[in-house]
């Protein structure tokens, strides 16, 4: 039915699966013996098989016979006669109905319906076939848009990682190189100061190493899914500690595993919060706490820095929008408590739906 097709169109199923569903519905409702969708190409292979029911790609070695019909002027075309109008392998069809498919005004291919016996097509049948063609066009266009969105998202993520690499690792290593340059002179003239600078250098290099580890994890999302949330938080805090050169305490209690999508959301919320601490908070102490139980996962990131007026700051300015989006994606609750001069507390709470609780 049309409702079933719309449900499939709105799903995330692969395009071949959606097109196969559409041609199957068309075949059943229009009483065809076989149905298929082709795509037009230039060159020696003008048509390629995209989906079909009752007919296989191997049987369509002579699919080029339909090229003139598929690449028509946008109107459905019917053919019928005592002699076969189309032959697929060793199977002859004596009637066919072709609906050209267009995507954004350009010919894409066609929806074909094949019949073993000669027959005529009523206006209602042709209109129904056109409707199935419209659904196929929509499915193809949606699939193309999804690919574009995914490519845009990948490009945006790469740009973000490049910015992080410049903002954090590059600047951290630059600071480390400056300290390394002055250390030889400090050792001779100010031994006590050189010891303090060596500790700064150690923190900077450890932070840069942790930052590189987190960036490498983000370049491989599958690996990010596999790493324990405690290890992820410790890498984030190590990186922030190196950049801001402030003590960061981490307390983790894992009484239940986190679902992968929940773990990733907590990771990115913690990342944004710690980035804010390193860049803006001017804090003297930061405490990160995570408690994961079967009935609830709660995380707080608290600093004693300068704070801010949450009502006066746009969400984009401090990455607050990103944190809220990550929280909403898993059905979590994000609370941001901050006042000028009173520090900031970021709290994320997630409760599994009934039936999802860990044993």
mmCIF file of C-alpha atoms in Angstrom:
data_model
loop_
_atom_site.group_PDB
_atom_site.id
_atom_site.type_symbol
_atom_site.label_atom_id
_atom_site.label_comp_id
_atom_site.label_asym_id
_atom_site.label_seq_id
_atom_site.Cartn_x
_atom_site.Cartn_y
_atom_site.Cartn_z
ATOM 1 C CA UNK A 1 0.000 0.000 0.000
ATOM 2 C CA UNK A 2 0.975 3.648 -0.314
ATOM 3 C CA UNK A 3 1.285 3.881 3.485
ATOM 4 C CA UNK A 4 3.744 0.975 3.519
ATOM 5 C CA UNK A 5 5.806 2.604 0.776
ATOM 6 C CA UNK A 6 5.917 5.919 2.644
ATOM 7 C CA UNK A 7 7.096 4.135 5.801
ATOM 8 C CA UNK A 8 9.884 2.449 3.841
ATOM 9 C CA UNK A 9 10.823 5.747 2.156
ATOM 10 C CA UNK A 10 11.161 7.411 5.557
ATOM 11 C CA UNK A 11 13.391 4.630 6.873
ATOM 12 C CA UNK A 12 17.180 4.377 6.681
ATOM 13 C CA UNK A 13 17.123 1.244 4.548
ATOM 14 C CA UNK A 14 19.634 0.957 1.673
ATOM 15 C CA UNK A 15 18.398 2.290 -1.683
ATOM 16 C CA UNK A 16 18.400 -1.130 -3.454
ATOM 17 C CA UNK A 17 16.159 -2.515 -0.698
ATOM 18 C CA UNK A 18 13.727 0.416 -1.002
ATOM 19 C CA UNK A 19 13.599 0.180 -4.814
ATOM 20 C CA UNK A 20 13.020 -3.584 -4.628
ATOM 21 C CA UNK A 21 10.111 -2.961 -2.252
ATOM 22 C CA UNK A 22 8.607 -0.422 -4.685
ATOM 23 C CA UNK A 23 8.881 -2.671 -7.765
ATOM 24 C CA UNK A 24 7.402 -5.572 -5.796
ATOM 25 C CA UNK A 25 4.404 -3.440 -4.819
ATOM 26 C CA UNK A 26 4.029 -2.265 -8.419
ATOM 27 C CA UNK A 27 4.195 -5.828 -9.713
ATOM 28 C CA UNK A 28 1.554 -7.053 -7.282
ATOM 29 C CA UNK A 29 -0.920 -4.181 -7.676
ATOM 30 C CA UNK A 30 -0.611 -4.015 -11.465
ATOM 31 C CA UNK A 31 -0.584 -7.774 -12.013
ATOM 32 C CA UNK A 32 2.772 -7.824 -13.794
ATOM 33 C CA UNK A 33 4.813 -10.977 -14.270
ATOM 34 C CA UNK A 34 8.028 -9.066 -13.669
ATOM 35 C CA UNK A 35 9.120 -5.537 -12.863
ATOM 36 C CA UNK A 36 12.417 -3.683 -12.750
ATOM 37 C CA UNK A 37 14.064 -0.287 -12.374
ATOM 38 C CA UNK A 38 16.913 0.693 -14.682
ATOM 39 C CA UNK A 39 19.377 3.561 -14.622
ATOM 40 C CA UNK A 40 20.513 5.269 -17.812
ATOM 41 C CA UNK A 41 24.222 5.587 -18.576
ATOM 42 C CA UNK A 42 26.254 6.979 -21.411
ATOM 43 C CA UNK A 43 28.562 4.712 -23.363
ATOM 44 C CA UNK A 44 28.486 1.049 -24.281
ATOM 45 C CA UNK A 45 26.205 0.068 -21.391
ATOM 46 C CA UNK A 46 23.262 2.464 -21.647
ATOM 47 C CA UNK A 47 21.143 0.795 -18.941
ATOM 48 C CA UNK A 48 22.007 -0.829 -15.626
ATOM 49 C CA UNK A 49 19.753 -2.929 -13.413
ATOM 50 C CA UNK A 50 18.906 -1.262 -10.070
ATOM 51 C CA UNK A 51 16.135 -3.467 -8.672
ATOM 52 C CA UNK A 52 13.774 -6.124 -9.919
ATOM 53 C CA UNK A 53 11.194 -8.763 -9.039
ATOM 54 C CA UNK A 54 10.464 -11.808 -11.179
ATOM 55 C CA UNK A 55 13.489 -11.050 -13.321
ATOM 56 C CA UNK A 56 17.235 -11.117 -12.625
ATOM 57 C CA UNK A 57 20.161 -9.028 -13.848
ATOM 58 C CA UNK A 58 21.459 -12.100 -15.685
ATOM 59 C CA UNK A 59 18.230 -12.235 -17.698
ATOM 60 C CA UNK A 60 18.585 -8.605 -18.690
ATOM 61 C CA UNK A 61 21.531 -8.935 -21.033
ATOM 62 C CA UNK A 62 19.373 -7.261 -23.687
ATOM 63 C CA UNK A 63 18.032 -4.493 -21.462
ATOM 64 C CA UNK A 64 19.248 -1.926 -24.006
ATOM 65 C CA UNK A 65 16.145 -2.759 -26.049
ATOM 66 C CA UNK A 66 14.179 -0.591 -23.600
ATOM 67 C CA UNK A 67 16.482 2.431 -23.790
ATOM 68 C CA UNK A 68 14.268 4.403 -26.166
ATOM 69 C CA UNK A 69 11.258 3.824 -23.920
ATOM 70 C CA UNK A 70 13.056 4.585 -20.665
ATOM 71 C CA UNK A 71 14.644 7.754 -22.053
ATOM 72 C CA UNK A 72 11.356 9.019 -23.445
ATOM 73 C CA UNK A 73 9.908 12.492 -23.174
ATOM 74 C CA UNK A 74 8.661 11.998 -19.642
ATOM 75 C CA UNK A 75 5.434 10.192 -20.539
ATOM 76 C CA UNK A 76 4.691 6.546 -19.739
ATOM 77 C CA UNK A 77 4.725 4.245 -22.758
ATOM 78 C CA UNK A 78 2.922 0.938 -23.287
ATOM 79 C CA UNK A 79 3.645 -1.778 -25.834
ATOM 80 C CA UNK A 80 1.721 -4.987 -26.546
ATOM 81 C CA UNK A 81 1.397 -7.486 -29.358
ATOM 82 C CA UNK A 82 1.276 -11.089 -30.401
ATOM 83 C CA UNK A 83 5.022 -10.991 -30.980
ATOM 84 C CA UNK A 84 7.324 -10.481 -27.985
ATOM 85 C CA UNK A 85 8.087 -6.848 -27.207
ATOM 86 C CA UNK A 86 10.948 -7.752 -24.868
ATOM 87 C CA UNK A 87 13.107 -10.802 -24.342
ATOM 88 C CA UNK A 88 15.036 -11.455 -21.136
ATOM 89 C CA UNK A 89 17.284 -14.446 -21.583
ATOM 90 C CA UNK A 90 14.992 -17.247 -22.742
ATOM 91 C CA UNK A 91 11.801 -15.537 -21.493
ATOM 92 C CA UNK A 92 9.582 -13.578 -23.899
ATOM 93 C CA UNK A 93 7.207 -10.830 -22.758
ATOM 94 C CA UNK A 94 4.345 -9.735 -24.986
ATOM 95 C CA UNK A 95 3.418 -6.539 -23.134
ATOM 96 C CA UNK A 96 5.255 -3.895 -21.168
ATOM 97 C CA UNK A 97 4.556 -0.586 -19.461
ATOM 98 C CA UNK A 98 7.451 1.851 -19.040
ATOM 99 C CA UNK A 99 7.477 4.871 -16.731
ATOM 100 C CA UNK A 100 10.466 7.213 -17.272
ATOM 101 C CA UNK A 101 12.157 8.400 -14.078
ATOM 102 C CA UNK A 102 13.565 11.909 -13.743
ATOM 103 C CA UNK A 103 15.667 13.336 -10.919
ATOM 104 C CA UNK A 104 15.769 17.141 -10.789
ATOM 105 C CA UNK A 105 14.680 17.391 -14.404
ATOM 106 C CA UNK A 106 17.278 14.966 -15.750
ATOM 107 C CA UNK A 107 16.572 11.485 -17.061
ATOM 108 C CA UNK A 108 17.566 8.845 -14.532
ATOM 109 C CA UNK A 109 16.077 5.694 -16.001
ATOM 110 C CA UNK A 110 12.753 3.935 -15.869
ATOM 111 C CA UNK A 111 10.337 1.695 -14.019
ATOM 112 C CA UNK A 112 9.393 -1.256 -16.247
ATOM 113 C CA UNK A 113 6.454 -3.663 -15.882
ATOM 114 C CA UNK A 114 6.515 -6.847 -17.998
ATOM 115 C CA UNK A 115 3.656 -9.199 -18.953
ATOM 116 C CA UNK A 116 3.839 -12.641 -20.564
ATOM 117 C CA UNK A 117 0.544 -12.188 -22.403
ATOM 118 C CA UNK A 118 -0.584 -9.278 -24.619
ATOM 119 C CA UNK A 119 -2.856 -6.799 -22.860
ATOM 120 C CA UNK A 120 -4.111 -3.231 -22.839
ATOM 121 C CA UNK A 121 -3.559 -0.750 -20.031
ATOM 122 C CA UNK A 122 -6.339 1.399 -18.598
ATOM 123 C CA UNK A 123 -5.740 5.077 -17.697
ATOM 124 C CA UNK A 124 -6.075 4.104 -14.021
ATOM 125 C CA UNK A 125 -3.335 1.467 -14.345
ATOM 126 C CA UNK A 126 -1.031 3.917 -16.092
ATOM 127 C CA UNK A 127 -1.700 6.505 -13.378
ATOM 128 C CA UNK A 128 -0.903 3.930 -10.685
ATOM 129 C CA UNK A 129 2.347 3.003 -12.448
ATOM 130 C CA UNK A 130 3.283 6.699 -12.589
ATOM 131 C CA UNK A 131 2.641 6.944 -8.847
ATOM 132 C CA UNK A 132 5.093 4.093 -8.231
ATOM 133 C CA UNK A 133 7.561 5.886 -10.485
ATOM 134 C CA UNK A 134 7.157 9.032 -8.374
ATOM 135 C CA UNK A 135 7.951 7.027 -5.239
ATOM 136 C CA UNK A 136 11.054 5.566 -6.887
ATOM 137 C CA UNK A 137 12.219 9.071 -7.875
ATOM 138 C CA UNK A 138 11.721 10.251 -4.307
ATOM 139 C CA UNK A 139 13.686 7.293 -2.924
ATOM 140 C CA UNK A 140 16.585 7.914 -5.316
ATOM 141 C CA UNK A 141 16.683 11.640 -4.555
ATOM 142 C CA UNK A 142 16.533 10.985 -0.797
ATOM 143 C CA UNK A 143 19.448 8.548 -1.095
ATOM 144 C CA UNK A 144 21.511 11.138 -2.962
ATOM 145 C CA UNK A 145 20.713 13.771 -0.345
ATOM 146 C CA UNK A 146 21.772 11.401 2.442
ATOM 147 C CA UNK A 147 25.110 10.858 0.721
ATOM 148 C CA UNK A 148 25.588 14.628 0.413
ATOM 149 C CA UNK A 149 24.715 15.135 4.078
ATOM 150 C CA UNK A 150 27.140 12.392 5.132
ATOM 151 C CA UNK A 151 29.920 13.903 3.016
ATOM 152 C CA UNK A 152 29.223 17.339 4.479
ATOM 153 C CA UNK A 153 29.264 15.888 7.995
ATOM 154 C CA UNK A 154 32.574 14.120 7.329
ATOM 155 C CA UNK A 155 34.087 17.342 5.954
ATOM 156 C CA UNK A 156 32.811 19.305 8.958
ATOM 157 C CA UNK A 157 34.264 16.730 11.361
ATOM 158 C CA UNK A 158 37.626 16.835 9.587
ATOM 159 C CA UNK A 159 37.634 20.628 9.797
ATOM 160 C CA UNK A 160 36.821 20.432 13.512
ATOM 161 C CA UNK A 161 39.662 17.991 14.129
ATOM 162 C CA UNK A 162 42.011 20.239 12.133
ATOM 163 C CA UNK A 163 40.971 23.205 14.300
ATOM 164 C CA UNK A 164 41.467 21.156 17.457
ATOM 165 C CA UNK A 165 44.876 20.074 16.205
ATOM 166 C CA UNK A 166 45.851 23.708 15.669
ATOM 167 C CA UNK A 167 44.212 25.099 18.807
ATOM 168 C CA UNK A 168 45.458 22.469 21.216
ATOM 169 C CA UNK A 169 48.293 20.227 20.074
ATOM 170 C CA UNK A 170 50.155 22.789 17.964
ATOM 171 C CA UNK A 171 49.981 25.486 20.614
ATOM 172 C CA UNK A 172 50.891 23.042 23.379
ATOM 173 C CA UNK A 173 53.944 21.820 21.490
ATOM 174 C CA UNK A 174 54.921 25.421 20.729
ATOM 175 C CA UNK A 175 54.821 26.228 24.451
ATOM 176 C CA UNK A 176 56.845 23.103 25.179
ATOM 177 C CA UNK A 177 59.475 24.105 22.624
ATOM 178 C CA UNK A 178 59.824 27.558 24.205
ATOM 179 C CA UNK A 179 60.408 25.993 27.624
ATOM 180 C CA UNK A 180 62.911 23.537 26.144
ATOM 181 C CA UNK A 181 64.812 26.444 24.565
ATOM 182 C CA UNK A 182 65.297 28.316 27.854
ATOM 183 C CA UNK A 183 65.934 25.294 30.086
ATOM 184 C CA UNK A 184 69.708 25.041 29.456
ATOM 185 C CA UNK A 185 70.210 28.634 30.626
ATOM 186 C CA UNK A 186 67.831 28.213 33.577
ATOM 187 C CA UNK A 187 69.699 25.153 34.870
ATOM 188 C CA UNK A 188 72.874 27.200 35.187
ATOM 189 C CA UNK A 189 71.397 30.409 36.601
ATOM 190 C CA UNK A 190 68.183 29.390 38.417
ATOM 191 C CA UNK A 191 68.168 25.669 39.310
ATOM 192 C CA UNK A 192 64.939 25.894 41.325
ATOM 193 C CA UNK A 193 63.107 27.634 38.488
ATOM 194 C CA UNK A 194 64.393 25.041 36.017
ATOM 195 C CA UNK A 195 62.838 22.242 38.097
ATOM 196 C CA UNK A 196 59.458 23.999 37.957
ATOM 197 C CA UNK A 197 59.826 24.513 34.223
ATOM 198 C CA UNK A 198 60.679 20.842 33.754
ATOM 199 C CA UNK A 199 57.401 19.951 35.462
ATOM 200 C CA UNK A 200 55.580 22.349 33.124
ATOM 201 C CA UNK A 201 57.304 20.691 30.171
ATOM 202 C CA UNK A 202 56.285 17.245 31.405
ATOM 203 C CA UNK A 203 52.638 18.302 31.739
ATOM 204 C CA UNK A 204 52.639 19.950 28.317
ATOM 205 C CA UNK A 205 54.097 16.940 26.521
ATOM 206 C CA UNK A 206 51.807 14.504 28.336
ATOM 207 C CA UNK A 207 48.844 16.712 27.477
ATOM 208 C CA UNK A 208 49.853 16.877 23.817
ATOM 209 C CA UNK A 209 50.209 13.096 23.731
ATOM 210 C CA UNK A 210 46.755 12.646 25.289
ATOM 211 C CA UNK A 211 45.321 15.179 22.836
ATOM 212 C CA UNK A 212 46.768 13.253 19.900
ATOM 213 C CA UNK A 213 45.304 10.018 21.256
ATOM 214 C CA UNK A 214 41.826 11.545 21.476
ATOM 215 C CA UNK A 215 42.064 12.994 17.959
ATOM 216 C CA UNK A 216 43.152 9.617 16.588
ATOM 217 C CA UNK A 217 40.197 7.991 18.335
ATOM 218 C CA UNK A 218 37.818 10.485 16.741
ATOM 219 C CA UNK A 219 39.285 9.724 13.317
ATOM 220 C CA UNK A 220 38.309 6.084 13.909
ATOM 221 C CA UNK A 221 34.760 6.097 15.338
ATOM 222 C CA UNK A 222 34.712 2.295 15.631
ATOM 223 C CA UNK A 223 37.699 2.459 17.981
ATOM 224 C CA UNK A 224 36.012 5.202 20.002
ATOM 225 C CA UNK A 225 33.101 2.809 20.554
ATOM 226 C CA UNK A 226 35.428 0.117 21.899
ATOM 227 C CA UNK A 227 37.403 2.150 24.453
ATOM 228 C CA UNK A 228 36.179 2.144 28.056
ATOM 229 C CA UNK A 229 34.479 5.391 29.147
ATOM 230 C CA UNK A 230 36.869 5.704 32.105
ATOM 231 C CA UNK A 231 39.871 5.598 29.779
ATOM 232 C CA UNK A 232 38.222 8.135 27.456
ATOM 233 C CA UNK A 233 37.617 10.549 30.330
ATOM 234 C CA UNK A 234 41.168 10.159 31.597
ATOM 235 C CA UNK A 235 42.572 10.949 28.154
ATOM 236 C CA UNK A 236 40.363 14.042 27.901
ATOM 237 C CA UNK A 237 41.360 15.265 31.356
ATOM 238 C CA UNK A 238 45.043 14.587 30.694
ATOM 239 C CA UNK A 239 44.829 16.694 27.538
ATOM 240 C CA UNK A 240 42.999 19.519 29.329
ATOM 241 C CA UNK A 241 45.451 19.361 32.238
ATOM 242 C CA UNK A 242 48.343 19.811 29.831
ATOM 243 C CA UNK A 243 46.766 22.792 28.088
ATOM 244 C CA UNK A 244 45.435 24.635 31.148
ATOM 245 C CA UNK A 245 48.101 23.410 33.590
ATOM 246 C CA UNK A 246 45.588 22.998 36.389
ATOM 247 C CA UNK A 247 44.860 19.985 38.618
ATOM 248 C CA UNK A 248 41.920 17.880 37.404
ATOM 249 C CA UNK A 249 40.514 15.175 39.656
ATOM 250 C CA UNK A 250 38.712 12.230 38.027
ATOM 251 C CA UNK A 251 36.320 9.940 39.916
ATOM 252 C CA UNK A 252 34.686 7.105 37.976
ATOM 253 C CA UNK A 253 32.351 4.418 39.309
ATOM 254 C CA UNK A 254 31.229 1.875 36.697
ATOM 255 C CA UNK A 255 28.579 -0.454 38.101
ATOM 256 C CA UNK A 256 27.019 -1.037 34.672
ATOM 257 C CA UNK A 257 28.241 -0.766 31.065
ATOM 258 C CA UNK A 258 27.143 2.187 28.951
ATOM 259 C CA UNK A 259 25.445 1.579 25.587
ATOM 260 C CA UNK A 260 27.833 2.674 22.791
ATOM 261 C CA UNK A 261 25.756 5.682 21.711
ATOM 262 C CA UNK A 262 25.436 6.843 25.340
ATOM 263 C CA UNK A 263 29.179 6.478 25.914
ATOM 264 C CA UNK A 264 29.945 8.569 22.816
ATOM 265 C CA UNK A 265 27.488 11.274 23.911
ATOM 266 C CA UNK A 266 29.090 11.473 27.368
ATOM 267 C CA UNK A 267 32.521 11.619 25.757
ATOM 268 C CA UNK A 268 31.657 14.611 23.563
ATOM 269 C CA UNK A 269 29.857 16.477 26.354
ATOM 270 C CA UNK A 270 32.914 16.001 28.587
ATOM 271 C CA UNK A 271 35.177 17.113 25.753
ATOM 272 C CA UNK A 272 33.262 20.378 25.224
ATOM 273 C CA UNK A 273 33.093 21.072 28.957
ATOM 274 C CA UNK A 274 36.828 20.497 29.449
ATOM 275 C CA UNK A 275 37.642 22.606 26.382
ATOM 276 C CA UNK A 276 35.708 25.449 28.001
ATOM 277 C CA UNK A 277 37.639 24.975 31.233
ATOM 278 C CA UNK A 278 40.978 25.112 29.421
ATOM 279 C CA UNK A 279 40.064 28.143 27.291
ATOM 280 C CA UNK A 280 37.862 30.320 29.485
ATOM 281 C CA UNK A 281 37.484 29.230 33.115
ATOM 282 C CA UNK A 282 40.817 30.328 34.631
ATOM 283 C CA UNK A 283 40.082 27.687 37.262
ATOM 284 C CA UNK A 284 42.310 26.492 40.078
ATOM 285 C CA UNK A 285 40.616 23.103 40.466
ATOM 286 C CA UNK A 286 38.415 20.858 38.299
ATOM 287 C CA UNK A 287 36.577 17.712 39.383
ATOM 288 C CA UNK A 288 35.120 15.200 36.903
ATOM 289 C CA UNK A 289 32.746 12.604 38.345
ATOM 290 C CA UNK A 290 30.991 9.766 36.525
ATOM 291 C CA UNK A 291 28.694 7.242 38.186
ATOM 292 C CA UNK A 292 27.186 4.545 35.963
ATOM 293 C CA UNK A 293 24.539 2.319 37.548
ATOM 294 C CA UNK A 294 21.899 0.088 35.909
ATOM 295 C CA UNK A 295 19.166 2.634 36.621
ATOM 296 C CA UNK A 296 21.097 5.853 35.868
ATOM 297 C CA UNK A 297 24.294 7.316 34.427
ATOM 298 C CA UNK A 298 25.316 10.659 35.930
ATOM 299 C CA UNK A 299 28.308 12.841 35.110
ATOM 300 C CA UNK A 300 29.343 16.210 36.551
ATOM 301 C CA UNK A 301 32.223 18.466 35.553
ATOM 302 C CA UNK A 302 32.765 21.168 38.163
ATOM 303 C CA UNK A 303 35.328 23.981 38.172
ATOM 304 C CA UNK A 304 36.019 26.896 40.515
ATOM 305 C CA UNK A 305 36.767 29.344 37.711
ATOM 306 C CA UNK A 306 35.360 32.724 36.716
ATOM 307 C CA UNK A 307 31.989 31.329 35.623
ATOM 308 C CA UNK A 308 29.631 33.120 33.254
ATOM 309 C CA UNK A 309 26.088 34.397 32.940
ATOM 310 C CA UNK A 310 24.302 31.497 31.242
ATOM 311 C CA UNK A 311 21.394 33.747 30.229
ATOM 312 C CA UNK A 312 23.673 36.242 28.477
ATOM 313 C CA UNK A 313 25.890 33.793 26.559
ATOM 314 C CA UNK A 314 24.742 32.395 23.209
ATOM 315 C CA UNK A 315 24.787 28.577 23.145
ATOM 316 C CA UNK A 316 27.206 28.480 20.206
ATOM 317 C CA UNK A 317 29.787 30.610 22.019
ATOM 318 C CA UNK A 318 30.846 27.984 24.528
ATOM 319 C CA UNK A 319 29.782 24.869 22.646
ATOM 320 C CA UNK A 320 26.653 24.672 24.787
ATOM 321 C CA UNK A 321 24.528 23.870 21.728
ATOM 322 C CA UNK A 322 26.740 20.882 20.913
ATOM 323 C CA UNK A 323 26.405 19.572 24.461
ATOM 324 C CA UNK A 324 22.628 19.950 24.366
ATOM 325 C CA UNK A 325 22.400 18.208 20.987
ATOM 326 C CA UNK A 326 24.460 15.277 22.275
ATOM 327 C CA UNK A 327 22.290 15.054 25.376
ATOM 328 C CA UNK A 328 19.013 15.223 23.455
ATOM 329 C CA UNK A 329 20.202 12.578 20.979
ATOM 330 C CA UNK A 330 20.232 9.968 23.772
ATOM 331 C CA UNK A 331 17.252 11.352 25.675
ATOM 332 C CA UNK A 332 19.447 12.686 28.468
ATOM 333 C CA UNK A 333 19.089 15.727 30.709
ATOM 334 C CA UNK A 334 21.795 18.397 30.612
ATOM 335 C CA UNK A 335 22.006 21.047 33.343
ATOM 336 C CA UNK A 336 24.394 23.996 33.222
ATOM 337 C CA UNK A 337 24.870 25.925 36.454
ATOM 338 C CA UNK A 338 27.176 28.931 36.299
ATOM 339 C CA UNK A 339 27.417 32.427 37.721
ATOM 340 C CA UNK A 340 30.098 35.079 37.285
ATOM 341 C CA UNK A 341 32.768 34.490 39.917
ATOM 342 C CA UNK A 342 31.175 31.279 41.202
ATOM 343 C CA UNK A 343 32.517 28.623 38.836
ATOM 344 C CA UNK A 344 30.601 26.280 36.543
ATOM 345 C CA UNK A 345 28.986 22.871 36.910
ATOM 346 C CA UNK A 346 27.960 20.802 33.877
ATOM 347 C CA UNK A 347 25.734 17.839 34.775
ATOM 348 C CA UNK A 348 24.507 15.154 32.365
ATOM 349 C CA UNK A 349 22.006 12.517 33.467
ATOM 350 C CA UNK A 350 20.664 9.605 31.418
ATOM 351 C CA UNK A 351 18.206 6.910 32.429
ATOM 352 C CA UNK A 352 17.638 3.831 30.241
ATOM 353 C CA UNK A 353 14.149 3.149 28.989
ATOM 354 C CA UNK A 354 12.267 0.271 30.564
ATOM 355 C CA UNK A 355 13.747 -2.970 29.261
ATOM 356 C CA UNK A 356 17.138 -1.400 28.460
ATOM 357 C CA UNK A 357 18.536 -1.516 31.988
ATOM 358 C CA UNK A 358 21.710 -3.508 32.477
ATOM 359 C CA UNK A 359 21.568 -6.521 34.726
#
